[in-house]
Every structure is written in C-alpha cells, then in structure tokens.
Short mmCIF file of N, CA and C in Angstrom, two decimals:
data_model
loop_
_atom_site.label_atom_id
_atom_site.label_comp_id
_atom_site.label_asym_id
_atom_site.label_seq_id
_atom_site.Cartn_x
_atom_site.Cartn_y
_atom_site.Cartn_z
N MET A 1 103.01 -34.01 -105.79
CA MET A 1 102.45 -34.56 -104.58
C MET A 1 103.37 -34.61 -103.45
N GLY A 2 104.22 -33.64 -103.84
CA GLY A 2 105.81 -33.25 -103.06
C GLY A 2 105.39 -32.25 -101.91
N ASP A 3 106.34 -32.00 -101.27
CA ASP A 3 106.25 -30.83 -100.48
C ASP A 3 106.27 -29.43 -101.09
N ALA A 4 105.37 -28.50 -100.49
CA ALA A 4 104.68 -27.56 -100.83
C ALA A 4 105.91 -26.59 -101.30
N PRO A 5 106.04 -25.73 -102.16
CA PRO A 5 106.99 -24.78 -102.34
C PRO A 5 107.51 -23.78 -101.43
N SER A 6 108.52 -23.42 -101.22
CA SER A 6 109.20 -22.81 -100.22
C SER A 6 109.00 -21.53 -100.56
N ARG A 7 108.53 -20.65 -99.70
CA ARG A 7 108.30 -19.03 -99.74
C ARG A 7 109.63 -18.36 -99.67
N PRO A 8 110.34 -17.88 -100.77
CA PRO A 8 111.33 -17.15 -100.59
C PRO A 8 111.14 -15.95 -99.24
N THR A 9 112.47 -15.87 -98.69
CA THR A 9 112.49 -15.44 -97.53
C THR A 9 112.52 -13.67 -97.80
N VAL A 10 111.98 -12.96 -96.85
CA VAL A 10 111.61 -11.51 -97.35
C VAL A 10 112.09 -10.89 -96.55
N ALA A 11 113.66 -10.08 -96.51
CA ALA A 11 114.66 -9.21 -96.12
C ALA A 11 114.08 -7.70 -95.89
N LEU A 12 113.73 -7.39 -94.58
CA LEU A 12 113.52 -5.84 -94.30
C LEU A 12 114.85 -5.36 -93.55
N THR A 13 114.71 -3.87 -93.85
CA THR A 13 116.05 -2.98 -93.15
C THR A 13 115.24 -2.99 -91.85
N SER A 14 116.06 -2.17 -90.97
CA SER A 14 115.56 -1.92 -89.55
C SER A 14 114.09 -0.51 -89.82
N GLN A 15 114.21 0.26 -90.56
CA GLN A 15 113.67 1.13 -90.66
C GLN A 15 112.35 0.60 -91.59
N GLN A 16 112.47 0.08 -92.10
CA GLN A 16 111.00 -0.82 -93.07
C GLN A 16 110.45 -1.94 -91.92
N ALA A 17 111.41 -2.48 -91.01
CA ALA A 17 110.61 -3.00 -90.01
C ALA A 17 109.83 -2.09 -89.23
N ALA A 18 110.19 -1.02 -88.49
CA ALA A 18 110.04 -0.06 -87.76
C ALA A 18 108.44 0.46 -88.12
N ASP A 19 108.39 1.12 -89.59
CA ASP A 19 107.58 1.25 -90.42
C ASP A 19 106.03 0.50 -90.16
N LEU A 20 106.81 -0.82 -90.47
CA LEU A 20 105.44 -2.27 -90.24
C LEU A 20 105.13 -2.02 -88.80
N LEU A 21 106.03 -2.04 -87.83
CA LEU A 21 105.38 -2.23 -86.25
C LEU A 21 104.73 -0.56 -85.82
N GLY A 22 105.13 0.27 -86.41
CA GLY A 22 104.48 1.69 -86.07
C GLY A 22 105.47 2.19 -84.90
N VAL A 23 106.67 2.03 -84.56
CA VAL A 23 107.77 2.63 -83.68
C VAL A 23 108.85 3.02 -84.73
N SER A 24 110.03 3.59 -83.75
CA SER A 24 110.94 4.38 -84.34
C SER A 24 112.06 3.16 -84.85
N ARG A 25 112.89 3.77 -85.22
CA ARG A 25 113.86 2.74 -85.92
C ARG A 25 115.02 2.43 -84.84
N PRO A 26 115.34 3.65 -83.46
CA PRO A 26 116.30 3.24 -82.49
C PRO A 26 115.02 1.91 -81.73
N THR A 27 114.31 2.63 -81.72
CA THR A 27 113.24 1.12 -80.43
C THR A 27 113.46 -0.42 -81.38
N ILE A 28 113.51 -0.56 -82.94
CA ILE A 28 113.88 -1.60 -83.46
C ILE A 28 115.45 -1.74 -82.95
N LYS A 29 116.00 -1.27 -82.96
CA LYS A 29 117.33 -1.79 -82.54
C LYS A 29 118.06 -2.05 -81.63
N ARG A 30 116.87 -1.51 -80.54
CA ARG A 30 116.95 -2.13 -78.97
C ARG A 30 116.08 -3.43 -78.68
N TRP A 31 115.23 -3.41 -79.32
CA TRP A 31 114.79 -5.17 -79.37
C TRP A 31 115.79 -6.25 -79.77
N ILE A 32 116.09 -5.39 -80.91
CA ILE A 32 117.23 -6.31 -81.57
C ILE A 32 118.46 -6.88 -80.32
N GLU A 33 118.97 -5.65 -79.64
CA GLU A 33 120.18 -5.71 -78.98
C GLU A 33 119.75 -6.34 -77.45
N LYS A 34 118.29 -6.48 -76.92
CA LYS A 34 118.25 -7.26 -76.24
C LYS A 34 117.86 -8.70 -76.53
N GLY A 35 118.08 -9.06 -77.54
CA GLY A 35 117.29 -10.11 -78.10
C GLY A 35 115.87 -10.52 -78.19
N GLU A 36 114.97 -9.69 -77.94
CA GLU A 36 113.35 -9.75 -78.43
C GLU A 36 113.01 -9.70 -80.41
N LEU A 37 113.97 -9.38 -80.92
CA LEU A 37 113.51 -9.60 -82.41
C LEU A 37 114.48 -9.48 -83.04
N PRO A 38 114.67 -10.95 -83.63
CA PRO A 38 115.84 -11.37 -84.43
C PRO A 38 116.24 -10.77 -85.51
N ALA A 39 117.47 -10.67 -85.73
CA ALA A 39 117.42 -9.62 -87.04
C ALA A 39 119.28 -10.65 -87.27
N GLU A 40 119.83 -10.29 -88.43
CA GLU A 40 121.03 -10.71 -88.96
C GLU A 40 121.44 -9.37 -89.03
N LEU A 41 123.20 -9.30 -88.81
CA LEU A 41 123.95 -8.29 -88.73
C LEU A 41 124.40 -8.47 -90.38
N VAL A 42 124.41 -7.58 -91.10
CA VAL A 42 124.83 -7.14 -92.21
C VAL A 42 126.01 -6.04 -92.38
N GLY A 43 127.23 -6.38 -92.61
CA GLY A 43 128.40 -5.34 -92.41
C GLY A 43 128.39 -5.45 -90.98
N LYS A 44 129.21 -4.13 -90.28
CA LYS A 44 129.50 -4.05 -89.12
C LYS A 44 128.29 -3.12 -88.65
N ARG A 45 127.50 -2.72 -89.03
CA ARG A 45 126.36 -1.90 -88.36
C ARG A 45 125.05 -1.78 -88.69
N TYR A 46 124.82 -2.59 -89.86
CA TYR A 46 123.40 -2.63 -90.45
C TYR A 46 122.91 -4.21 -90.58
N HIS A 47 121.43 -4.18 -90.16
CA HIS A 47 120.36 -5.37 -89.58
C HIS A 47 119.22 -5.62 -90.80
N ARG A 48 119.25 -6.95 -90.76
CA ARG A 48 118.39 -7.52 -92.07
C ARG A 48 117.37 -8.13 -90.94
N LEU A 49 116.18 -7.96 -91.08
CA LEU A 49 115.31 -9.02 -90.43
C LEU A 49 114.42 -9.52 -91.49
N ARG A 50 113.78 -10.50 -91.06
CA ARG A 50 113.18 -11.49 -91.65
C ARG A 50 111.46 -11.08 -91.68
N LEU A 51 110.94 -10.85 -92.99
CA LEU A 51 109.61 -10.46 -92.41
C LEU A 51 108.49 -11.32 -91.77
N ASP A 52 108.73 -12.84 -92.06
CA ASP A 52 108.32 -13.92 -90.96
C ASP A 52 108.16 -13.37 -89.61
N ASP A 53 109.54 -12.84 -89.03
CA ASP A 53 110.01 -13.05 -87.56
C ASP A 53 109.16 -11.43 -87.50
N VAL A 54 109.18 -10.30 -88.23
CA VAL A 54 108.40 -9.09 -87.80
C VAL A 54 107.21 -9.04 -87.82
N LEU A 55 106.29 -10.11 -88.47
CA LEU A 55 105.13 -10.15 -88.57
C LEU A 55 104.68 -11.10 -86.91
N ARG A 56 105.40 -12.29 -86.51
CA ARG A 56 105.37 -13.01 -85.86
C ARG A 56 105.29 -12.16 -84.03
N TYR A 57 106.29 -11.23 -84.54
CA TYR A 57 107.07 -9.97 -82.98
C TYR A 57 105.25 -9.41 -82.86
N ARG A 58 104.85 -8.94 -84.11
CA ARG A 58 103.84 -8.04 -84.14
C ARG A 58 102.68 -8.59 -83.60
N GLU A 59 102.18 -10.02 -84.05
CA GLU A 59 101.16 -10.80 -83.48
C GLU A 59 101.61 -11.38 -82.38
N ALA A 60 102.69 -11.15 -81.85
CA ALA A 60 102.92 -11.94 -80.02
C ALA A 60 102.46 -10.35 -79.11
N ARG A 61 103.11 -9.14 -80.18
CA ARG A 61 102.41 -7.43 -79.03
C ARG A 61 101.28 -7.18 -79.00
N ARG A 62 100.73 -7.77 -80.28
CA ARG A 62 99.07 -7.42 -80.30
C ARG A 62 98.51 -8.04 -79.58
N ARG A 63 98.74 -9.65 -79.04
CA ARG A 63 98.07 -10.53 -78.27
C ARG A 63 98.05 -10.19 -77.17
N GLN A 64 99.55 -9.59 -76.60
CA GLN A 64 99.83 -8.96 -75.28
C GLN A 64 98.83 -7.86 -74.89
N GLN A 65 98.81 -6.87 -75.93
CA GLN A 65 98.35 -5.82 -75.97
C GLN A 65 96.51 -6.05 -75.40
N TYR A 66 95.92 -7.17 -76.20
CA TYR A 66 94.56 -7.25 -75.80
C TYR A 66 94.56 -8.09 -74.37
N GLU A 67 95.13 -8.78 -74.08
CA GLU A 67 95.52 -9.37 -72.81
C GLU A 67 95.58 -8.18 -71.61
N ALA A 68 96.21 -7.50 -72.00
CA ALA A 68 96.61 -6.03 -70.62
C ALA A 68 95.31 -5.36 -71.12
N LEU A 69 94.89 -5.04 -71.70
CA LEU A 69 93.32 -4.34 -72.16
C LEU A 69 92.50 -5.08 -71.30
N ALA A 70 92.29 -6.28 -71.67
CA ALA A 70 91.14 -7.26 -70.81
C ALA A 70 91.72 -7.36 -69.03
N ALA A 71 92.74 -7.35 -69.01
CA ALA A 71 93.21 -7.15 -67.31
C ALA A 71 92.75 -6.08 -66.58
N SER A 72 93.15 -5.02 -67.45
CA SER A 72 92.82 -3.83 -66.78
C SER A 72 90.97 -3.08 -67.10
N ALA A 73 90.23 -3.99 -67.50
CA ALA A 73 88.81 -3.75 -68.04
C ALA A 73 88.06 -3.61 -66.71
N VAL A 74 87.17 -1.94 -67.00
CA VAL A 74 86.47 -1.88 -65.70
C VAL A 74 84.80 -2.14 -65.75
N ASP A 75 84.03 -2.33 -65.41
CA ASP A 75 82.95 -2.25 -65.71
C ASP A 75 82.11 -1.20 -65.13
N ILE A 76 81.72 -0.36 -66.06
CA ILE A 76 81.32 1.04 -65.95
C ILE A 76 79.67 1.23 -65.65
N ASP A 77 78.97 1.75 -64.91
CA ASP A 77 77.65 2.22 -64.84
C ASP A 77 77.66 3.51 -65.32
N ALA A 78 77.23 3.09 -66.90
CA ALA A 78 76.59 4.71 -67.89
C ALA A 78 76.17 5.65 -66.56
N ASP A 79 74.99 5.47 -66.08
CA ASP A 79 74.52 6.24 -65.34
C ASP A 79 74.88 6.44 -63.71
N GLY A 80 76.02 6.00 -63.46
CA GLY A 80 76.44 6.36 -62.24
C GLY A 80 76.93 7.70 -62.10
N ASP A 81 77.66 8.27 -60.89
CA ASP A 81 78.01 9.13 -60.67
C ASP A 81 79.83 9.56 -61.14
N PRO A 82 79.66 10.45 -61.89
CA PRO A 82 81.29 10.51 -63.02
C PRO A 82 82.45 10.78 -61.74
N ALA A 83 82.14 11.03 -60.31
CA ALA A 83 83.68 10.94 -59.10
C ALA A 83 83.57 9.75 -59.10
N ASP A 84 82.45 8.71 -59.02
CA ASP A 84 83.02 7.42 -58.63
C ASP A 84 83.38 6.66 -59.64
N VAL A 85 83.27 6.81 -60.68
CA VAL A 85 83.47 6.32 -61.88
C VAL A 85 85.31 6.55 -62.28
N LEU A 86 85.14 7.63 -62.13
CA LEU A 86 86.74 8.35 -61.93
C LEU A 86 87.54 7.75 -61.03
N ALA A 87 87.01 7.46 -59.78
CA ALA A 87 87.74 6.93 -58.77
C ALA A 87 87.97 5.41 -59.04
N ARG A 88 86.98 4.78 -59.48
CA ARG A 88 87.29 3.41 -59.92
C ARG A 88 88.37 3.00 -60.76
N LEU A 89 88.32 4.08 -61.77
CA LEU A 89 89.27 3.98 -63.12
C LEU A 89 90.88 4.14 -62.18
N ARG A 90 90.98 5.44 -61.34
CA ARG A 90 92.19 5.54 -60.77
C ARG A 90 92.65 4.37 -59.93
N ALA A 91 91.91 3.72 -59.41
CA ALA A 91 92.24 2.38 -58.69
C ALA A 91 92.63 1.56 -59.61
N VAL A 92 91.88 1.19 -60.74
CA VAL A 92 92.87 0.09 -61.79
C VAL A 92 93.69 0.62 -61.93
N ARG A 93 93.85 1.75 -62.72
CA ARG A 93 95.33 2.32 -63.14
C ARG A 93 96.28 2.32 -62.29
N GLN A 94 96.26 2.62 -60.80
CA GLN A 94 96.98 2.26 -59.47
C GLN A 94 97.46 1.16 -59.30
N ALA A 95 96.59 -0.05 -59.55
CA ALA A 95 96.49 -1.64 -59.15
C ALA A 95 97.63 -2.08 -60.64
N THR A 96 97.20 -1.75 -61.91
CA THR A 96 98.14 -1.55 -62.91
C THR A 96 99.29 -1.51 -63.18
N ALA A 97 99.73 -0.02 -62.66
CA ALA A 97 101.04 0.44 -62.28
C ALA A 97 101.94 -0.15 -61.40
N ARG A 98 100.91 -0.63 -60.22
CA ARG A 98 101.68 -1.48 -59.06
C ARG A 98 102.31 -2.80 -59.82
N ARG A 99 101.82 -3.40 -60.73
CA ARG A 99 102.00 -4.81 -61.34
C ARG A 99 103.35 -4.45 -62.33
N GLY A 100 103.28 -3.45 -62.91
CA GLY A 100 104.33 -2.86 -63.70
C GLY A 100 104.14 -3.61 -64.74
N ARG A 101 104.94 -3.44 -65.82
CA ARG A 101 104.78 -3.52 -67.42
C ARG A 101 106.11 -5.01 -67.78
N PRO A 102 105.76 -5.79 -67.91
CA PRO A 102 106.60 -6.99 -68.28
C PRO A 102 107.70 -6.72 -69.65
N ALA A 103 108.73 -6.65 -69.51
CA ALA A 103 109.29 -6.38 -70.81
C ALA A 103 109.51 -7.24 -71.98
N GLY A 104 110.07 -7.04 -73.24
CA GLY A 104 109.81 -7.72 -74.06
C GLY A 104 108.64 -7.64 -75.15
N PRO A 105 108.68 -8.73 -76.00
CA PRO A 105 107.46 -9.02 -76.85
C PRO A 105 106.05 -8.67 -76.21
N THR A 106 106.29 -8.77 -74.71
CA THR A 106 104.91 -8.66 -73.78
C THR A 106 104.76 -7.41 -73.38
N VAL A 107 105.42 -6.25 -74.14
CA VAL A 107 105.07 -4.84 -73.35
C VAL A 107 103.73 -4.48 -74.26
N ALA A 108 102.86 -3.91 -73.56
CA ALA A 108 101.54 -3.52 -73.90
C ALA A 108 101.71 -1.99 -73.33
N SER A 109 101.13 -1.41 -74.76
CA SER A 109 101.16 0.23 -74.66
C SER A 109 99.81 0.91 -75.07
N GLY A 110 100.19 1.45 -74.32
CA GLY A 110 98.86 2.40 -74.37
C GLY A 110 97.52 1.78 -74.73
N GLY A 111 96.16 2.77 -74.63
CA GLY A 111 95.01 2.44 -74.70
C GLY A 111 94.10 1.66 -73.51
N GLY A 112 95.05 1.69 -72.61
CA GLY A 112 94.42 0.79 -70.91
C GLY A 112 93.78 1.88 -70.22
N SER A 113 93.78 1.64 -68.97
CA SER A 113 93.05 2.52 -68.38
C SER A 113 93.33 3.78 -67.66
N ALA A 114 94.73 3.83 -68.04
CA ALA A 114 95.32 5.05 -68.01
C ALA A 114 94.78 5.88 -69.10
N ALA A 115 94.74 6.10 -70.67
CA ALA A 115 93.84 6.33 -71.68
C ALA A 115 92.40 6.80 -71.29
N VAL A 116 91.94 5.48 -70.66
CA VAL A 116 90.64 6.07 -70.03
C VAL A 116 90.46 7.65 -69.12
N GLU A 117 90.86 7.09 -68.39
CA GLU A 117 91.46 7.95 -66.89
C GLU A 117 91.37 9.52 -67.98
N SER A 118 92.67 9.72 -68.31
CA SER A 118 93.04 10.68 -69.24
C SER A 118 92.08 11.25 -70.06
N ALA A 119 91.38 10.54 -70.98
CA ALA A 119 90.15 11.13 -71.85
C ALA A 119 89.08 11.65 -70.87
N ALA A 120 88.90 11.01 -69.77
CA ALA A 120 87.86 11.33 -68.97
C ALA A 120 88.39 12.67 -68.21
N ALA A 121 89.32 13.13 -67.35
CA ALA A 121 89.92 14.34 -67.40
C ALA A 121 89.96 15.06 -67.99
N ASP A 122 90.46 15.06 -69.58
CA ASP A 122 90.05 16.29 -70.40
C ASP A 122 88.68 16.41 -70.55
N ALA A 123 87.83 15.58 -70.50
CA ALA A 123 86.27 16.08 -70.66
C ALA A 123 85.85 16.80 -69.45
N ALA A 124 86.36 16.43 -68.61
CA ALA A 124 85.84 16.87 -67.47
C ALA A 124 86.54 18.32 -67.45
N GLY A 125 87.56 18.69 -67.89
CA GLY A 125 88.55 19.92 -67.71
C GLY A 125 87.81 21.02 -68.93
N SER A 126 87.19 19.85 -70.00
CA SER A 126 86.73 20.61 -70.97
C SER A 126 85.39 21.35 -70.46
N ARG A 127 84.65 20.42 -69.91
CA ARG A 127 83.23 21.07 -69.51
C ARG A 127 83.41 22.12 -68.57
N ARG A 128 84.20 22.10 -67.66
CA ARG A 128 85.05 23.10 -66.73
C ARG A 128 84.95 24.42 -67.59
N ARG A 129 85.55 24.24 -68.39
CA ARG A 129 86.54 25.83 -68.95
C ARG A 129 85.23 26.49 -69.76
N ARG A 130 84.14 25.34 -70.25
CA ARG A 130 83.22 26.07 -71.28
C ARG A 130 81.97 26.21 -70.14
N GLY A 131 82.08 25.94 -68.76
CA GLY A 131 80.92 26.77 -68.14
C GLY A 131 79.75 25.45 -68.02
N ALA A 132 80.07 24.37 -68.14
CA ALA A 132 78.73 23.08 -68.10
C ALA A 132 79.02 23.12 -67.23
#
C-alpha cells in the first residue's frame, strides 16, 4: 500500500524524437535551442530527450493544431456557387494569415483553410484541363 513504483525514464536521441514527432532532426534541434522542448546535453553536441517530455510536447502541438483548425473552420453550402465558396475560403485564409502563427509548441501546421483552398484550386484546374 505504498507509492506506485516509478517508471524508468526512457531517453531518446534527437533523431528518435524527430521520428516520433514526424519532423526533421534540425527542427528538433531548433526547438531545443528555443527552449520549447526540454533536453539534456550529452557531451558537447548530442542531446537526449525524455520520452515523457516528447509525448507531452506532441500532445500540446496536437491540441493547438485542433484549436487552429476549429478557429479557421468555415460553414460551406455544398449546393452553393463554387466561386462564392472559394471567395469565402480566401477571406478566411487572409484573416488567418493576418493573425499570424504563434511560435513554440503552439505552432499549427498545415491542414487549415489554406489546404482546403489549395485542394479546391487544384480540383478546379484539373476540371479545366479535362474540359469539364
């Protein structure tokens, strides 16, 4: 009835952390240098990161990405004029760009209205090329 046994700390290399987070090793190094991701310097040039810290960072990034997606969401009338839909998407994209993206673990990457607009533009271009 004592305390639960503590889990051993798992240490990751910067490359392992990069693989886990789906980013490049230089990105991990940049986050470490900015203080966004805690790491321990081993020797003069190598870093070790705790698995718990990397997982916590991943969850914070994921939460922020979902918040950014929700903030940029637009109701689209499926039966509406495609030009009107594209104009609304452009307006949301411009408003999002004016707000800027915050630095740190709150960085939201991809998947927002810019991706929707890009996909819509690609589809429109494809239809024009096919003569549809």
